[in-house]
Coordinates of C-alpha atoms in Angstrom, one line a residue:
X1 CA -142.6 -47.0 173.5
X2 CA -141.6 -48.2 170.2
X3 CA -138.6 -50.3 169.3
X4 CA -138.0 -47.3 166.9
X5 CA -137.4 -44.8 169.2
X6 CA -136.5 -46.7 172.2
X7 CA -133.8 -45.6 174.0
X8 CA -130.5 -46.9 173.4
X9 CA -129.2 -50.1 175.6
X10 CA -125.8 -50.9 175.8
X11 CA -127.5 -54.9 177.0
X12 CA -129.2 -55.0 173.9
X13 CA -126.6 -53.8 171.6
X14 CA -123.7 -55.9 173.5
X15 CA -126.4 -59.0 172.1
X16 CA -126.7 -58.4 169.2
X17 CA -122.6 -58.0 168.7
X18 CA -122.5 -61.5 170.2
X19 CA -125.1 -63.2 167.8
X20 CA -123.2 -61.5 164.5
X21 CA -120.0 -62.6 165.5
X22 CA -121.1 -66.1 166.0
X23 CA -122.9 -66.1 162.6
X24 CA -119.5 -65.1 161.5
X25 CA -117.3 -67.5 163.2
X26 CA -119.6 -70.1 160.7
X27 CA -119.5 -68.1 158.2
X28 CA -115.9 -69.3 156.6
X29 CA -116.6 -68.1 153.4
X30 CA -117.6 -64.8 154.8
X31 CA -114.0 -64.8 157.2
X32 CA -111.7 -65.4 154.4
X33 CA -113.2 -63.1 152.0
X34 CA -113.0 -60.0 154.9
X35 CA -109.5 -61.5 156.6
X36 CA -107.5 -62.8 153.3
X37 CA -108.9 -61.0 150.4
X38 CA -107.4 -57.6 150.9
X39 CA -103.7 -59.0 151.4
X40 CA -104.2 -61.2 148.2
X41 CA -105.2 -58.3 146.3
X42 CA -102.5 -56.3 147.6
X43 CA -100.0 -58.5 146.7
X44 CA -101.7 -58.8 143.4
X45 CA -100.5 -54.7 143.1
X46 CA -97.0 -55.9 144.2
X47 CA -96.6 -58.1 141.6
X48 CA -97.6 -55.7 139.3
X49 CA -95.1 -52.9 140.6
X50 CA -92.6 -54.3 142.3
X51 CA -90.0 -54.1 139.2
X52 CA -90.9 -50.6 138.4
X53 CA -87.6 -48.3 138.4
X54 CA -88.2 -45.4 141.2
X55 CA -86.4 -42.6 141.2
X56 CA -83.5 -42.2 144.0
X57 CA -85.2 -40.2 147.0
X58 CA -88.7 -40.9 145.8
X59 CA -91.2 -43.7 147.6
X60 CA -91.7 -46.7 145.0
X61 CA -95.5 -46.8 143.6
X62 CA -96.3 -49.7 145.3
X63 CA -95.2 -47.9 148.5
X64 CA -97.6 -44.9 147.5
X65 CA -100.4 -46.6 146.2
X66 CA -100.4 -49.6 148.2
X67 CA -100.5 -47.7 151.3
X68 CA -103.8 -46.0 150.1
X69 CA -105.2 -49.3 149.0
X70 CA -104.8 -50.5 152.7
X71 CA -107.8 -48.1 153.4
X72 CA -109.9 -48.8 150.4
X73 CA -109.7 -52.6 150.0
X74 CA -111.3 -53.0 153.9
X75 CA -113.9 -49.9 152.7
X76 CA -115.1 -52.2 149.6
X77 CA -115.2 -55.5 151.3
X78 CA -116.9 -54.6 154.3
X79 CA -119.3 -52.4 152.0
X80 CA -120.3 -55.8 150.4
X81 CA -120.3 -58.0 153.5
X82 CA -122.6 -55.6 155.3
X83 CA -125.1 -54.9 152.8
X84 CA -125.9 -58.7 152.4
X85 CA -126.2 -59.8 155.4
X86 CA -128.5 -57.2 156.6
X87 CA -130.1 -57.8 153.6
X88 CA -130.8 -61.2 154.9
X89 CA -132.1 -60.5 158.2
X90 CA -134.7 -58.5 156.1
X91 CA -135.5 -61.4 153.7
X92 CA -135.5 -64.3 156.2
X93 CA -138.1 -62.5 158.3
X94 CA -135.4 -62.5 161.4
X95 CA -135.1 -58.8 161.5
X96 CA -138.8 -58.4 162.0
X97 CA -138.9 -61.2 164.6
X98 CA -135.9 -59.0 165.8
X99 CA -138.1 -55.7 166.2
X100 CA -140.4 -57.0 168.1
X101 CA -138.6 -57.6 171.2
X102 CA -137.7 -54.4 173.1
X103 CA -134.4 -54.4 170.5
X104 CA -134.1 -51.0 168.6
X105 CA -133.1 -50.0 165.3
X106 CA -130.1 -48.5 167.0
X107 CA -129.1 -51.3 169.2
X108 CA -129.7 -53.6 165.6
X109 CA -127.1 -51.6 163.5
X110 CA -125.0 -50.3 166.2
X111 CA -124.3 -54.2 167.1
X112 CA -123.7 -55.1 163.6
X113 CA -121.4 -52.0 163.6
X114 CA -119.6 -53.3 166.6
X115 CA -119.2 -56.6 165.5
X116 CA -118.3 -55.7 161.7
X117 CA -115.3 -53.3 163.4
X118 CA -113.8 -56.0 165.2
X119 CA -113.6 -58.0 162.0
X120 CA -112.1 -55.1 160.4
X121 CA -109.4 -54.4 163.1
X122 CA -108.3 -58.4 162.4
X123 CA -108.6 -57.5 158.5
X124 CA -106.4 -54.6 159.1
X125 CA -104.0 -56.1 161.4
X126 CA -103.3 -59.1 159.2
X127 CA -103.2 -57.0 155.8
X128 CA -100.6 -54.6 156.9
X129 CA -98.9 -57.4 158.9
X130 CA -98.6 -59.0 155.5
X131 CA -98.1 -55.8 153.4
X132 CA -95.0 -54.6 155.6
X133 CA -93.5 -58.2 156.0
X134 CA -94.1 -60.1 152.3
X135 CA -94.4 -56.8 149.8
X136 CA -92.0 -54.8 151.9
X137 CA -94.2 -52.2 152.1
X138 CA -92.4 -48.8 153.7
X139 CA -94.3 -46.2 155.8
X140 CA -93.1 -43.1 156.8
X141 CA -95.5 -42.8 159.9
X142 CA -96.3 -45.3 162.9
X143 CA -98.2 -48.8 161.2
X144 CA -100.8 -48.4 164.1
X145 CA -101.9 -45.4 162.6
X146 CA -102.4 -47.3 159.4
X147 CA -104.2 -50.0 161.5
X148 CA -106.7 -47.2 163.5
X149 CA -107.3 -45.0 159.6
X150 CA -107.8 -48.8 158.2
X151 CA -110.4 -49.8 161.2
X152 CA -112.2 -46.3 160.8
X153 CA -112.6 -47.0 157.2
X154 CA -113.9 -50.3 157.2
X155 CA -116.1 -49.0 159.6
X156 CA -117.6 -46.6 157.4
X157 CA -117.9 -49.4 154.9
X158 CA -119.9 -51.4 157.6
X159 CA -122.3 -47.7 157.9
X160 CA -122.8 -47.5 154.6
X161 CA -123.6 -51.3 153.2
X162 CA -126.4 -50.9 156.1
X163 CA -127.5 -47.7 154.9
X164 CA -127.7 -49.4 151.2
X165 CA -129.0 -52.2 152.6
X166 CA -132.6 -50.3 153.5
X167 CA -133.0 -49.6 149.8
X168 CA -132.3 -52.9 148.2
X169 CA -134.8 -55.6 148.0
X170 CA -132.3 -58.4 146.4
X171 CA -129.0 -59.4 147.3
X172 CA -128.5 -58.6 143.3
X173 CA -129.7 -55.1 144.0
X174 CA -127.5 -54.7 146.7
X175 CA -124.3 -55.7 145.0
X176 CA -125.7 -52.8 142.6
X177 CA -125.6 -50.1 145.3
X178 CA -121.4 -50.7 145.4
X179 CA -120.6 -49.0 141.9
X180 CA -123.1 -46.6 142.7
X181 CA -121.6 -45.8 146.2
X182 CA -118.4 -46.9 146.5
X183 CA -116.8 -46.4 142.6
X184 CA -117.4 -42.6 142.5
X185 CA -115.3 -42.2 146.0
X186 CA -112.5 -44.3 144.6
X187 CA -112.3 -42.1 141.4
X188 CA -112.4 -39.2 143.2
X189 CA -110.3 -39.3 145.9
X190 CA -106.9 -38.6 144.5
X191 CA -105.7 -41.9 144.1
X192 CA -105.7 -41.9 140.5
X193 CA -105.8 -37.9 139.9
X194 CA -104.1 -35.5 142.6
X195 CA -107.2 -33.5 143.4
X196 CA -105.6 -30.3 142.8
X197 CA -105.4 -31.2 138.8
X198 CA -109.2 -31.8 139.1
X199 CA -111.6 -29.4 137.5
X200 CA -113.3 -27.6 140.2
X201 CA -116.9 -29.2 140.5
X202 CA -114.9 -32.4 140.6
X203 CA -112.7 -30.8 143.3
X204 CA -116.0 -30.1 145.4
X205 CA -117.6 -33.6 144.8
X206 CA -114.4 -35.0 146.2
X207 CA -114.8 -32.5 149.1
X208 CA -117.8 -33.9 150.5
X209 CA -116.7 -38.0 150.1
X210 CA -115.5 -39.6 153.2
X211 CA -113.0 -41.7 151.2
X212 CA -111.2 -38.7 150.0
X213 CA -110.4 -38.0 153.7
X214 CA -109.3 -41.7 154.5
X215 CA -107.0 -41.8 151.6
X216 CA -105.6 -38.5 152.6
X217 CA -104.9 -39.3 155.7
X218 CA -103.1 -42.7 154.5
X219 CA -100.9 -40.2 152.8
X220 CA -100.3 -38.1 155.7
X221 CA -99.0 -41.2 157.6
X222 CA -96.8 -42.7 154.5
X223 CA -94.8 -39.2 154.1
X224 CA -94.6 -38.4 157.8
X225 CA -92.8 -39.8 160.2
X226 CA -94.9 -37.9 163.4
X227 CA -98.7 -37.4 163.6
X228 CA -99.9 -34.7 162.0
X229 CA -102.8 -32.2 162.4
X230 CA -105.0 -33.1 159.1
X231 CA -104.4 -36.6 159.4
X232 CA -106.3 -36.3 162.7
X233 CA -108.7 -34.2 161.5
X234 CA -109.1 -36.6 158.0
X235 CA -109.9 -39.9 160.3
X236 CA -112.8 -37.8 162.7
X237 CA -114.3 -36.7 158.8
X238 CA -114.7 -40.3 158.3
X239 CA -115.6 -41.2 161.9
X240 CA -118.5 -38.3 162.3
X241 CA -119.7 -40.1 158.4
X242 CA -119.7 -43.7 159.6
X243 CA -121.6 -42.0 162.3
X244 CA -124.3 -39.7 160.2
X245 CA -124.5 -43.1 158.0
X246 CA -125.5 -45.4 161.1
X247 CA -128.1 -43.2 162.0
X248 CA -129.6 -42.5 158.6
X249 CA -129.3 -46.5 158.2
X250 CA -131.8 -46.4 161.5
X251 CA -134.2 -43.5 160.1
X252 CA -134.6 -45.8 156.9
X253 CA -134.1 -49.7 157.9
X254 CA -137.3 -51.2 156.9
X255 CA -138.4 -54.7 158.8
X256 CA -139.0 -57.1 155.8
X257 CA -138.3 -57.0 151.9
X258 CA -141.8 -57.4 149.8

């Protein structure tokens, strides 16, 4: 059997999680950018906003746009991170050393994907640690909500910068792929424009990009205080994507870069 279509194995997976997250844990360039850089650019928004007058009985704007931001910043980040460093693997030759041994596709990216969302659930523990304590950020809703939609979304960053990853045959090429995949969800998903006010093909772009349904779901937690029904359903939208973009990411992972 090949390694392409062998069957999954939790062994071979669990490895693979282990050898990224010690190439991390070297990596300190790598840690600070996916740990620190969201809560400095956060507080970057807070300084920006924080002396804006707010109507009485209305959230401040950092309150409603920071809130978003803690599901976007971890997206972007982790979109970058990901797509390099399985970019890499490819250049180096290590992925194709990889492939050789009875180590799938699958087990490949579902490792990195493992080991990626444990760095994102520290990234999203320490940036709303840091947003709620230093920019006085309020929330409506429980802040381990924040944390899961946060993780979730990272996640599908981590999905997609492998899925980009397969296509790129430079680390230059794959910084390209982030305006291409990532700015077109930011504009669209009624951060900047409520997607009512939207003209209706923009509307149904916005319909079909998982962003749209992390943000949302952001939203749903800053203005209420219990769960709600489409916040639930927003975060499995973006989980069922992160998972459609893992296994695409294995359909098209290619073992080396010419």
């Amino acid at each position: 059997m090949s390694t392409a279509t062998a069957v999954l194995s939790p062994r071979l997976t669990a490895a693979t999680t282990g050898r990224v997250l010690r190439q991390l844990r070297h990596d300190h360039r790598t840690i600070a950018m996916m740990v620190l850089l969201p809560s400095l650019l956060l507080g970057l928004l807070y300084l920006l906003w924080r002396d804006v007058p707010t109507l009485p009985g209305r959230p401040s704007v950092f309150d409603r746009v920071g809130l978003t931001m803690l599901g976007v910043f971890p997206f972007v980040v982790m979109f970058l991170v990901t797509s390099i460093a399985m970019l890499r693997e490819r250049t180096s030759g290590t992925l194709e050393r990889l492939l050789t041994t009875p180590l799938s596709r699958l087990d490949l990216l579902l490792g990195y994907g493992v080991a990626f969302g444990a760095a994102a659930a520290v990234q999203a523990v320490v940036t709303v640690t840091v947003a709620t304590t230093l920019y006085d950020l309020e929330v409506a809703g429980s802040l381990w909500l924040v944390v899961l939609i946060a993780v979730v979304d990272a996640v599908l960053g981590v999905a997609l910068g492998l899925l980009a990853s397969a296509f790129a045959r430079s680390e230059f090429q794959a910084v390209q792929f982030m305006p291409v995949v990532v700015l077109p969800q930011f504009f669209l998903c009624g951060l900047l424009v409520p997607r009512e006010q939207m003209a209706g093909w923009l509307q149904a772009v916005s319909d079909v990009l998982p962003l749209t349904y992390a943000v949302e779901a952001l939203q749903e937690v800053g203005r209420s205080a219990a769960e709600t029904g489409t916040m639930w359903r927003d975060v499995g939208v973006v989980a069922g994507a992160a998972v459609l973009a893992l296994a695409l990411a294995a359909a098209t992972l290619r073992r080396r870069t010419s």
